[in-house]
Short mmCIF file of C-alpha atoms in Angstrom, two decimals:
data_model
loop_
_atom_site.label_atom_id
_atom_site.label_comp_id
_atom_site.label_asym_id
_atom_site.label_seq_id
_atom_site.Cartn_x
_atom_site.Cartn_y
_atom_site.Cartn_z
CA MET A 30 139.59 96.02 114.97
CA THR A 31 137.21 98.78 115.98
CA LEU A 32 137.67 101.58 113.53
CA SER A 33 136.02 104.42 115.31
CA HIS A 34 136.30 105.90 118.75
CA ILE A 35 133.39 108.23 118.03
CA ILE A 36 130.76 105.71 116.92
CA PRO A 37 129.75 102.92 119.32
CA ALA A 38 130.18 99.49 117.78
CA PRO A 39 126.88 97.82 116.92
CA ARG A 40 126.08 94.91 119.18
CA ASN A 41 122.66 93.61 118.17
CA ILE A 42 122.28 90.76 115.71
CA LEU A 43 119.25 88.91 114.39
CA LEU A 44 119.89 85.34 113.23
CA SER A 45 117.51 83.13 111.33
CA HIS A 46 117.35 79.59 112.66
CA TYR A 47 117.16 78.25 109.11
CA TYR A 48 120.43 79.90 108.07
CA TYR A 49 122.19 79.09 111.32
CA LEU A 50 120.90 75.55 111.74
CA LYS A 51 124.41 74.12 111.62
CA ARG A 52 126.44 77.21 112.56
CA ASP A 53 128.36 77.59 115.77
CA ILE A 54 126.65 80.44 117.56
CA ASP A 55 129.06 80.32 120.48
CA ARG A 56 131.49 82.09 118.18
CA LEU A 57 129.18 85.09 118.01
CA GLY A 58 128.64 85.28 121.74
CA GLY A 59 130.06 87.72 124.23
CA ALA A 60 129.05 91.33 124.05
CA CYS A 61 126.68 90.72 121.15
CA ARG A 62 122.99 90.63 121.86
CA ILE A 63 121.59 87.91 119.64
CA VAL A 64 117.95 87.33 118.86
CA ALA A 65 116.52 84.78 116.45
CA ASP A 66 113.60 84.10 114.18
CA SER A 67 112.71 80.88 112.40
CA GLY A 68 113.59 81.87 108.83
CA ALA A 69 110.63 79.71 107.85
CA TYR A 70 109.45 82.11 105.15
CA THR A 71 112.77 81.88 103.30
CA ALA A 72 113.00 78.17 103.95
CA ARG A 73 109.58 77.57 102.43
CA TYR A 74 110.73 79.20 99.18
CA GLN A 75 113.59 76.73 99.13
CA GLY A 76 111.25 73.81 99.64
CA VAL A 77 112.14 73.33 103.29
CA THR A 78 109.68 73.29 106.18
CA VAL A 79 110.82 74.56 109.55
CA THR A 80 108.86 73.05 112.41
CA THR A 81 108.24 74.45 115.87
CA LYS A 82 109.92 71.39 117.38
CA GLN A 83 113.05 72.00 115.33
CA LEU A 84 113.11 75.69 116.22
CA ALA A 85 112.54 74.94 119.89
CA LEU A 86 115.30 72.34 120.15
CA TRP A 87 117.71 74.62 118.33
CA THR A 88 116.78 77.49 120.65
CA LYS A 89 117.41 75.34 123.71
CA HIS A 90 120.74 74.21 122.29
CA TRP A 91 121.91 77.85 121.98
CA GLU A 92 119.82 79.40 124.73
CA GLN A 93 122.87 80.70 126.60
CA ASN A 94 123.58 82.88 123.58
CA LEU A 95 120.08 83.97 122.65
CA ALA A 96 118.33 86.96 124.20
CA TRP A 97 114.94 86.07 122.74
CA VAL A 98 113.42 84.02 119.95
CA ALA A 99 110.35 84.45 117.78
CA CYS A 100 107.89 81.61 117.25
CA LEU A 101 106.85 80.44 113.81
CA ASP A 102 104.34 82.97 112.58
CA ILE A 103 101.76 82.78 109.85
CA ALA A 104 100.87 85.75 107.66
CA HIS A 105 97.63 87.69 107.95
CA PRO A 106 94.87 86.69 108.45
CA ASP A 107 95.76 83.32 110.05
CA THR A 108 96.20 84.62 113.58
CA SER A 109 94.91 81.40 115.11
CA ARG A 110 97.74 79.38 113.55
CA THR A 111 100.29 81.85 114.88
CA ARG A 112 98.70 81.46 118.31
CA THR A 113 98.93 77.66 117.98
CA ASN A 114 102.64 77.86 117.15
CA TRP A 115 103.24 80.23 120.03
CA LEU A 116 101.41 77.94 122.46
CA LYS A 117 103.54 75.01 121.33
CA MET A 118 106.71 76.96 122.07
CA VAL A 119 105.42 78.07 125.46
CA ASN A 120 103.61 74.96 126.68
CA ASP A 121 105.32 72.08 124.91
CA HIS A 122 108.83 73.48 124.97
CA GLN A 123 108.76 75.94 127.90
CA LEU A 124 110.20 78.74 125.80
CA PRO A 125 108.81 82.28 126.20
CA ALA A 126 108.73 82.88 122.47
CA VAL A 127 107.80 86.19 120.90
CA SER A 128 104.76 86.13 118.61
CA THR A 129 103.97 88.52 115.79
CA LEU A 130 101.07 90.66 114.63
CA HIS A 131 100.94 90.87 110.85
CA ALA A 132 99.92 93.76 108.66
CA GLY A 133 96.15 93.62 108.47
CA ASP A 134 95.63 91.77 111.77
CA ARG A 135 93.22 93.47 114.13
CA PRO A 136 95.12 95.41 116.79
CA ASP A 137 92.96 93.77 119.48
CA GLU A 138 94.70 90.49 118.65
CA MET A 139 97.21 91.69 121.24
CA ASP A 140 94.51 91.33 123.94
CA TRP A 141 94.88 87.56 123.87
CA TYR A 142 98.65 87.76 124.30
CA ALA A 143 98.35 90.36 127.06
CA GLU A 144 96.00 87.99 128.89
CA GLN A 145 98.75 85.35 128.76
CA GLY A 146 101.16 87.78 130.46
CA VAL A 147 102.97 88.77 127.29
CA ASP A 148 104.35 92.30 127.01
CA PHE A 149 106.44 91.80 123.86
CA LEU A 150 105.25 91.16 120.29
CA GLY A 151 106.71 91.42 116.82
CA ILE A 152 105.12 93.49 114.09
CA GLY A 153 105.58 91.98 110.66
CA GLY A 154 104.25 91.61 107.15
CA VAL A 155 104.82 95.28 106.46
CA ALA A 156 108.26 95.37 104.88
CA GLY A 157 108.17 94.16 101.31
CA ALA A 158 104.39 93.83 101.26
CA ASN A 159 102.30 95.25 98.46
CA LEU A 160 100.88 97.87 100.78
CA THR A 161 100.45 101.52 99.99
CA ALA A 162 102.38 103.81 102.30
CA ALA A 163 99.09 105.19 103.65
CA ALA A 164 97.66 101.74 104.42
CA LYS A 165 100.88 100.66 106.07
CA TRP A 166 101.03 103.80 108.20
CA HIS A 167 97.39 103.60 109.20
CA TRP A 168 97.74 100.01 110.33
CA LEU A 169 101.00 100.64 112.21
CA THR A 170 99.69 103.70 114.02
CA SER A 171 96.46 101.89 114.87
CA VAL A 172 98.47 99.10 116.52
CA PHE A 173 100.52 101.55 118.58
CA LYS A 174 97.45 103.61 119.41
CA TYR A 175 95.64 100.48 120.59
CA ALA A 176 98.61 99.42 122.69
CA GLN A 177 98.95 102.87 124.21
CA ASP A 178 95.28 102.96 125.17
CA ASN A 179 94.87 99.35 126.30
CA HIS A 180 98.24 97.72 126.95
CA PRO A 181 100.77 100.46 127.65
CA GLN A 182 103.23 97.83 128.87
CA MET A 183 103.34 96.17 125.43
CA ARG A 184 106.66 96.43 123.56
CA PHE A 185 107.22 95.75 119.88
CA HIS A 186 109.92 94.50 117.56
CA GLY A 187 109.56 95.74 113.97
CA TRP A 188 110.47 92.95 111.57
CA GLY A 189 112.51 94.47 108.76
CA MET A 190 111.36 97.97 109.59
CA THR A 191 113.83 100.79 110.18
CA GLY A 192 112.57 103.46 107.74
CA SER A 193 112.58 107.12 108.66
CA ASP A 194 108.80 107.09 109.22
CA VAL A 195 108.83 103.91 111.26
CA VAL A 196 111.35 105.26 113.76
CA LYS A 197 108.79 107.82 114.90
CA LEU A 198 106.99 104.90 116.53
CA PRO A 199 108.17 103.63 119.92
CA PHE A 200 109.46 100.23 118.89
CA TRP A 201 111.64 98.55 121.47
CA SER A 202 113.68 97.05 118.66
CA ALA A 203 113.77 96.49 114.93
CA ASP A 204 116.01 94.77 112.44
CA SER A 205 117.60 95.70 109.18
CA SER A 206 119.22 93.78 106.37
CA GLY A 207 119.70 96.95 104.31
CA TRP A 208 122.84 97.82 106.25
CA GLY A 209 124.78 95.42 104.00
CA ASN A 210 124.24 97.28 100.73
CA ALA A 211 127.82 98.55 100.66
CA TYR A 212 129.41 95.14 100.45
CA ARG A 213 126.57 93.56 98.49
CA TYR A 214 125.94 96.24 95.91
CA GLY A 215 128.87 98.63 96.22
CA ARG A 216 126.60 101.43 97.34
CA VAL A 217 126.83 102.92 100.79
CA THR A 218 125.19 105.55 102.96
CA PHE A 219 127.60 107.13 105.39
CA ARG A 220 125.76 108.72 108.28
CA ASP A 221 127.61 111.57 109.89
CA PRO A 222 128.04 110.97 113.63
CA PHE A 223 128.58 114.71 114.11
CA SER A 224 125.33 115.85 112.47
CA ASN A 225 122.21 114.43 110.87
CA LYS A 226 123.76 114.56 107.43
CA ASP A 227 123.93 111.43 105.28
CA ILE A 228 126.01 110.93 102.17
CA SER A 229 125.04 108.11 99.80
CA LEU A 230 127.41 107.15 97.06
CA ALA A 231 128.51 104.34 94.76
CA LEU A 232 131.89 102.86 95.57
CA ASP A 233 132.98 103.06 91.94
CA GLY A 234 136.49 104.39 92.47
CA LYS A 235 135.51 108.02 91.83
CA ALA A 236 132.45 109.17 93.74
CA VAL A 237 134.08 109.13 97.15
CA PHE A 238 136.55 111.81 96.08
CA LYS A 239 133.78 114.15 94.92
CA HIS A 240 132.50 114.82 98.45
CA PRO A 241 134.96 117.11 100.29
CA GLU A 242 132.90 116.93 103.50
CA LEU A 243 133.09 113.14 103.39
CA MET A 244 136.82 113.16 104.12
CA HIS A 245 136.28 114.67 107.57
CA MET A 246 133.41 112.30 108.28
CA LEU A 247 135.38 109.23 107.21
CA ARG A 248 138.65 110.13 108.89
CA ASP A 249 137.35 111.56 112.15
CA GLY A 250 134.11 109.62 112.45
CA TYR A 251 134.80 106.27 110.83
CA GLY A 252 138.60 106.10 111.11
CA VAL A 253 139.33 105.43 107.43
CA THR A 254 140.53 107.40 104.44
CA PRO A 255 138.52 107.76 101.21
CA LYS A 256 141.17 105.81 99.32
CA GLN A 257 140.63 102.73 101.46
CA ILE A 258 137.02 102.43 100.38
CA ALA A 259 136.92 104.23 97.03
CA LYS A 260 136.18 101.06 95.10
CA ALA A 261 134.34 98.10 96.58
CA GLY A 262 135.94 94.72 96.02
CA PRO A 263 137.19 91.59 97.71
CA HIS A 264 140.24 93.49 98.98
CA ASN A 265 138.16 95.70 101.27
CA ARG A 266 135.05 93.63 101.83
CA ASP A 267 135.65 93.11 105.55
CA LEU A 268 136.38 96.81 105.95
CA LEU A 269 133.11 97.69 104.21
CA VAL A 270 131.23 95.32 106.50
CA ARG A 271 132.68 97.18 109.49
CA LEU A 272 131.92 100.60 108.04
CA SER A 273 128.38 99.58 107.12
CA ALA A 274 127.85 98.31 110.64
CA LEU A 275 129.14 101.60 112.04
CA SER A 276 126.85 103.58 109.75
CA ALA A 277 123.93 101.47 110.99
CA SER A 278 125.09 102.21 114.51
CA VAL A 279 124.91 105.96 113.84
CA TYR A 280 121.33 105.44 112.64
CA GLU A 281 120.54 103.50 115.80
CA GLN A 282 122.12 106.21 117.97
CA ARG A 283 119.98 108.86 116.27
CA TRP A 284 116.88 106.80 116.95
CA ARG A 285 117.89 106.35 120.57
CA TYR A 286 118.64 110.07 120.80
CA MET A 287 115.10 110.82 119.60
CA TYR A 288 113.80 108.69 122.47
CA ARG A 289 116.29 109.88 125.09
CA ASN A 290 113.57 111.61 127.11
CA ARG A 291 111.01 108.87 126.51
CA PRO A 292 113.06 105.66 126.65
CA VAL A 293 111.23 102.50 125.64
CA GLU A 294 111.62 100.23 128.65
CA ALA A 295 112.71 96.65 128.14
CA PRO A 296 109.97 94.00 128.05
CA LYS A 297 109.76 91.29 130.66
CA TRP A 298 108.46 88.60 128.30
CA GLY A 299 110.70 86.65 125.97
CA ARG A 300 113.88 86.67 128.03
CA LEU A 301 115.98 83.58 127.44
CA LYS A 302 119.11 82.56 129.33
CA GLY A 303 121.21 84.63 126.94
CA TRP A 304 119.31 87.84 127.68
CA ASN A 305 122.08 90.43 128.04
CA PHE A 306 120.15 93.65 127.51
CA GLY A 307 119.71 94.02 131.24
CA ASP A 308 117.11 96.75 131.50
CA ASP A 309 118.76 98.81 128.76
CA PRO A 310 115.92 100.77 127.21
CA GLY A 311 115.24 100.82 123.46
CA PRO A 312 115.08 101.41 120.67
CA HIS A 313 117.64 98.92 119.41
CA ILE A 314 118.47 97.91 115.85
CA HIS A 315 119.51 94.33 115.11
CA LEU A 316 121.69 93.72 112.07
CA VAL A 317 120.67 90.82 109.85
CA ASP A 318 123.00 88.88 107.60
CA GLY A 319 122.69 85.26 106.58
CA TYR A 320 126.41 85.04 105.91
CA ASN A 321 128.15 83.95 109.08
CA PRO A 322 131.54 85.70 108.58
CA HIS A 323 129.81 89.07 108.39
CA CYS A 324 128.03 88.46 111.67
CA ARG A 325 131.34 87.40 113.19
CA ILE A 326 132.88 90.72 112.14
CA VAL A 327 130.05 92.54 113.92
CA ALA A 328 130.50 90.28 116.95
CA ASP A 329 134.24 90.99 117.03
CA MET A 330 133.58 94.74 116.86
CA ALA A 331 131.06 94.46 119.68
CA ASN A 332 133.38 92.42 121.85
CA GLU A 333 136.28 94.80 121.43
CA TYR A 334 134.23 97.94 122.00
CA TRP A 335 131.73 96.93 124.67
CA ARG A 336 133.69 94.51 126.82
CA ASP A 337 136.17 97.23 127.75
CA ARG A 338 133.38 99.64 128.58
CA GLU A 339 131.34 97.20 130.60
CA SER A 340 134.16 95.57 132.53
CA MET O 3 158.64 125.28 121.22
CA PRO O 4 155.91 127.19 123.11
CA THR O 5 154.93 130.65 122.00
CA GLN O 6 156.01 133.67 123.98
CA PHE O 7 153.38 136.32 124.62
CA ILE O 8 154.79 139.78 123.87
CA GLU O 9 151.95 142.27 124.28
CA GLN O 10 148.35 143.13 123.44
CA ARG O 11 147.98 146.24 121.31
CA GLU O 12 145.49 148.01 119.09
CA VAL O 13 147.06 148.30 115.62
CA PRO O 14 145.93 149.59 112.21
CA THR O 15 144.02 146.83 110.43
CA ALA O 16 146.03 147.52 107.30
CA ASP O 17 149.24 146.53 109.13
CA LEU O 18 148.03 142.95 109.60
CA LYS O 19 149.01 140.54 106.83
CA PRO O 20 147.82 136.99 106.15
CA HIS O 21 150.14 134.06 106.58
CA PRO O 22 151.08 133.05 103.02
CA ASP O 23 150.25 129.40 103.65
CA ASN O 24 146.99 129.80 105.54
CA PRO O 25 144.85 126.85 104.38
CA ASN O 26 141.64 127.83 106.11
CA ARG O 27 138.65 129.18 104.24
CA GLY O 28 136.29 130.99 106.57
CA SER O 29 133.06 132.78 105.77
CA VAL O 30 133.98 136.47 105.60
CA ASP O 31 130.32 137.40 105.04
CA ASP O 32 129.20 135.83 108.31
CA LEU O 33 132.17 137.19 110.22
CA ALA O 34 131.41 140.69 108.94
CA ILE O 35 127.85 140.43 110.24
CA SER O 36 129.17 139.16 113.56
CA LEU O 37 131.73 141.97 113.75
CA GLU O 38 129.05 144.59 113.11
CA GLU O 39 126.80 143.05 115.74
CA PHE O 40 129.27 142.35 118.54
CA GLY O 41 132.40 144.29 117.72
CA GLN O 42 135.72 142.50 118.20
CA TYR O 43 135.23 140.20 121.21
CA ARG O 44 138.39 138.13 120.66
CA SER O 45 141.92 139.26 119.87
CA ILE O 46 143.69 138.48 116.65
CA VAL O 47 146.87 136.43 117.21
CA ALA O 48 149.85 137.61 115.14
CA LEU O 49 153.62 137.52 115.07
CA THR O 50 155.37 140.77 115.91
CA ASP O 51 155.86 141.52 112.18
CA GLY O 52 152.06 141.53 111.75
CA THR O 53 151.73 138.05 110.20
CA ILE O 54 148.40 136.62 111.32
CA LEU O 55 148.34 133.19 112.97
CA ALA O 56 144.71 133.14 114.09
CA GLY O 57 141.87 135.37 112.93
CA HIS O 58 142.56 135.70 109.20
CA HIS O 59 138.98 136.04 108.12
CA LEU O 60 138.06 138.35 110.97
CA VAL O 61 140.76 140.72 109.74
CA GLU O 62 139.44 140.36 106.20
CA ALA O 63 135.93 141.15 107.44
CA ALA O 64 137.25 144.20 109.32
CA LYS O 65 138.95 145.45 106.17
CA ARG O 66 135.70 145.03 104.26
CA LEU O 67 133.87 147.04 106.94
CA LYS O 68 136.68 149.61 106.93
CA ILE O 69 137.32 149.15 110.66
CA PRO O 70 140.54 151.10 111.14
CA THR O 71 142.16 149.23 114.04
CA MET O 72 142.06 145.81 115.66
CA ARG O 73 143.14 144.41 119.00
CA VAL O 74 146.00 141.97 118.56
CA ASP O 75 147.84 139.54 120.86
CA PHE O 76 151.41 139.58 119.57
CA VAL O 77 153.46 136.44 120.10
CA GLU O 78 156.91 135.21 119.18
CA CYS O 79 157.64 131.68 118.02
CA ASP O 80 159.72 129.86 115.43
CA ASP O 81 158.41 129.19 111.92
CA ARG O 82 157.52 125.58 112.63
CA THR O 83 155.41 126.52 115.67
CA ALA O 84 153.75 129.31 113.71
CA ARG O 85 152.79 126.82 111.01
CA LYS O 86 151.45 124.37 113.61
CA ILE O 87 149.34 127.10 115.24
CA LEU O 88 147.97 127.98 111.82
CA LEU O 89 146.84 124.38 111.38
CA ALA O 90 145.67 123.81 114.93
CA ASP O 91 143.57 126.97 115.10
CA ASN O 92 140.84 125.50 112.91
CA ARG O 93 141.49 121.80 113.10
CA LEU O 94 141.17 121.49 116.88
CA ALA O 95 137.75 123.11 116.77
CA ASP O 96 136.61 120.42 114.32
CA LEU O 97 137.57 117.53 116.55
CA GLY O 98 135.29 116.03 119.15
CA LEU O 99 131.57 115.40 118.96
CA GLY O 100 130.53 118.96 118.26
CA PRO O 101 127.98 120.89 120.28
CA SER O 102 125.23 119.38 122.39
CA LEU O 103 122.14 119.86 120.25
CA ASP O 104 119.94 120.38 123.31
CA LEU O 105 122.11 123.17 124.69
CA LEU O 106 122.55 124.70 121.26
CA LEU O 107 118.81 124.92 120.80
CA LYS O 108 118.29 126.15 124.36
CA ASN O 109 120.68 129.03 123.77
CA LEU O 110 119.21 129.92 120.41
CA SER O 111 115.65 129.72 121.76
CA GLU O 112 116.43 132.10 124.61
CA LEU O 113 117.39 134.75 122.04
CA ASP O 114 113.76 134.88 120.86
CA GLY O 115 114.71 135.11 117.20
CA ASP O 116 117.44 137.71 117.69
CA ILE O 117 120.16 135.54 116.19
CA ILE O 118 121.96 138.06 114.01
CA GLY O 119 125.71 137.52 114.14
CA THR O 120 125.56 134.00 115.58
CA GLY O 121 126.00 132.30 112.20
CA PHE O 122 122.72 130.41 112.69
CA ASP O 123 119.54 131.01 110.72
CA ASP O 124 115.87 130.06 111.02
CA ASP O 125 116.28 126.98 108.81
CA TYR O 126 119.04 125.72 111.05
CA ILE O 127 116.89 126.26 114.11
CA SER O 128 114.01 124.36 112.50
CA MET O 129 116.38 121.48 111.77
CA LEU O 130 117.60 121.55 115.35
CA GLU O 131 114.07 121.60 116.72
CA GLU O 132 113.24 118.56 114.63
CA ALA O 133 116.34 116.72 115.84
CA VAL O 134 115.86 117.59 119.49
CA SER O 135 112.11 117.47 119.83
CA GLY O 136 111.74 113.70 120.19
CA PRO O 137 109.11 111.55 118.52
CA PRO O 138 105.62 112.83 117.70
CA GLU O 139 102.72 111.74 119.90
CA ILE O 140 101.07 108.47 118.84
CA ASP O 141 97.64 110.12 119.05
CA ASP O 142 98.72 112.78 116.56
CA MET O 143 100.19 110.27 114.14
CA PHE O 144 97.12 108.06 114.36
CA GLU O 145 94.75 110.98 113.87
CA GLU O 146 96.63 112.01 110.73
CA ALA O 147 96.68 108.42 109.44
CA GLU O 148 92.91 108.18 109.99
CA GLU O 149 92.45 110.59 107.11
CA THR O 150 93.39 107.77 104.73
CA PRO O 151 92.39 104.61 106.59
CA ALA O 152 93.46 101.19 105.38
CA LYS O 153 90.80 98.91 103.92
CA PRO O 154 90.78 95.11 104.40
CA GLU O 155 91.66 94.55 100.75
CA ASP O 156 94.79 96.67 101.19
CA PHE O 157 96.23 93.66 102.98
CA HIS O 158 95.49 91.17 100.23
CA ARG O 159 98.43 89.89 98.23
CA ARG O 160 98.87 90.24 94.52
CA LEU O 161 99.25 87.02 92.52
CA THR O 162 101.11 87.06 89.22
CA ILE O 163 100.86 83.92 87.10
CA LEU O 164 101.73 83.19 83.50
CA LEU O 165 98.82 81.66 81.59
CA ASP O 166 97.71 80.70 78.11
CA PRO O 167 95.59 83.65 76.83
CA ARG O 168 92.55 81.39 76.62
CA PHE O 169 92.64 80.99 80.40
CA ILE O 170 92.61 84.77 80.72
CA THR O 171 89.40 84.96 78.67
CA ARG O 172 87.84 82.25 80.82
CA TRP O 173 88.96 83.98 84.02
CA GLU O 174 87.49 87.29 82.92
CA ALA O 175 84.18 85.59 82.22
CA ILE O 176 84.14 83.93 85.64
CA ARG O 177 85.26 87.10 87.37
CA LYS O 178 82.22 88.98 86.04
CA MET O 179 79.97 86.54 87.87
CA TYR O 180 81.31 87.54 91.31
CA ASP O 181 81.81 90.71 93.29
CA THR O 182 85.40 90.11 94.30
CA ASP O 183 88.57 88.37 93.10
CA ASN O 184 88.44 86.18 96.21
CA GLN O 185 84.94 84.88 95.45
CA ALA O 186 85.81 84.21 91.82
CA PHE O 187 89.01 82.41 92.74
CA ALA O 188 87.28 80.34 95.44
CA SER O 189 84.76 79.19 92.82
CA LEU O 190 87.62 77.94 90.65
CA LEU O 191 88.78 75.86 93.60
CA GLY O 192 85.26 74.55 94.07
CA GLU O 193 84.95 76.28 97.43
CA ASP O 194 82.34 78.65 98.80
CA ASP O 195 84.93 80.55 100.79
CA ILE O 196 88.68 80.69 101.31
CA PRO O 197 89.79 77.17 102.29
CA PRO O 198 92.04 76.74 105.33
CA LEU O 199 95.71 76.00 104.73
CA ASP O 200 96.97 72.49 105.37
CA GLU O 201 98.76 72.05 108.65
CA ASP O 202 102.42 71.71 107.71
CA ASP O 203 104.19 72.23 111.02
CA ASP O 204 104.78 68.53 111.57
CA ASP O 205 106.23 68.27 115.03
CA ASP O 206 106.27 64.48 114.90
CA ASP O 207 109.30 64.61 112.63
CA GLU O 208 112.58 63.64 114.22
CA VAL O 209 115.03 66.49 114.66
CA ASP O 210 118.73 65.80 114.25
CA VAL O 211 120.08 67.84 117.15
CA SER O 212 123.62 66.64 116.45
CA ALA O 213 123.56 68.90 113.38
CA PHE O 214 123.36 72.06 115.52
CA GLY O 215 126.70 73.84 115.36
CA SER O 216 128.19 71.01 113.31
CA GLU O 217 129.57 73.22 110.54
CA THR O 218 132.77 74.97 111.45
CA ASP O 219 133.57 76.01 107.90
CA ASP O 220 132.51 79.60 107.41
CA GLU O 221 131.65 79.05 103.80
#
């Protein structure tokens, strides 16, 4: 059930191989644009090692559904090990995997990838790192500055980066797990599709009724009434997943609006058999959730909304 | 039932009366400014007995400005239709996606700051400019970031470990012998420099491909 006729349904998902090792990804297919990373960082904390071979075989198994996949990457400053993993994906497994520059890596690390014909890299190690805002911003802008001056064809995916400062940078895509705060923590940010206004509130049974302007936004923008979502609980969990996805979609639309006169063209590198972006320019935001039913809700929304429009 | 247009007439403002159930709450202050600036550019809509259906707050603003007469389109309709018009007059304007921000800014910009009576102010225009302007130039962002450049140690990770206090004393003594945490820690490991990580991406391991997609249970 698509709730809103005003807000486009989200259609971009990021899956982690580790979480979806045994999941049926065919069930997420269709209008959804699915990309994948290894999930190796999380796996390591659970005592599990993800290997390139495992990631590659899994990618090939689901390649019809995957738009692109990231290789196993190693945090700064081990760029050579990231290169080794990338080469294994490309040469041993014939998969055009997407590699990653990590916070602190020299921007000219992208030279080596550009020489291999790559025009698409991830940028990681920024979200959740112990970096000061100034250090983070200096490094990020230096990477984009270097790309602009030396490899203007290079496109970037921002791992876990969708903050209001980050969206000033011309990422082709990024991903966010923060969109799920409503159903995880009972706290939600509704982004107004009619303006740039956001309303954040706790779904505690009361707060939603204290925002008169929210009623219009919810009813006309999101297609629900305040009463339906006043208190978060199992009874409305699926509904909150849908609303959270729509709110993330508003955020994505604002980002795309910012770049409407300077669209970020799609990269050529990384395209797997399941590439269904066409040449749709960025930026795009991919929603992340390790819990399969939530991704299926997003996939259902995407299928209902986009299939009609694209057929 | 559709309304029936009766006539357009200039009538004393005092003869116009609000609908008793009008739910709308307009900004009389802004409408008064607009009325002073532009005069009455749109007719009030009222029943033939003077009950207003559309334009309540414009009439209120006119009364505040002591404007003696107003132009009114008089209509006839039944009570139900009158009530529906009352609701529709404001509600219908709220529906849809709202104005195009680009065109809104274009129009406001062409007024060169002469925006009195439009209901917009300078803060609103600044907000619009920010929304419409697109992203900043990378060169500008980089130049600004260069004022507080990142240092290599900004990208080091912090390690928190729980130790017997006697280890802390020993660590502090060792730390004083070196210039950096890295050098001191390397000495504890018996290394001159940071040792390479063990290779752990063991691609010789068998992969059970039959496990892919094997779980159909969502939980």
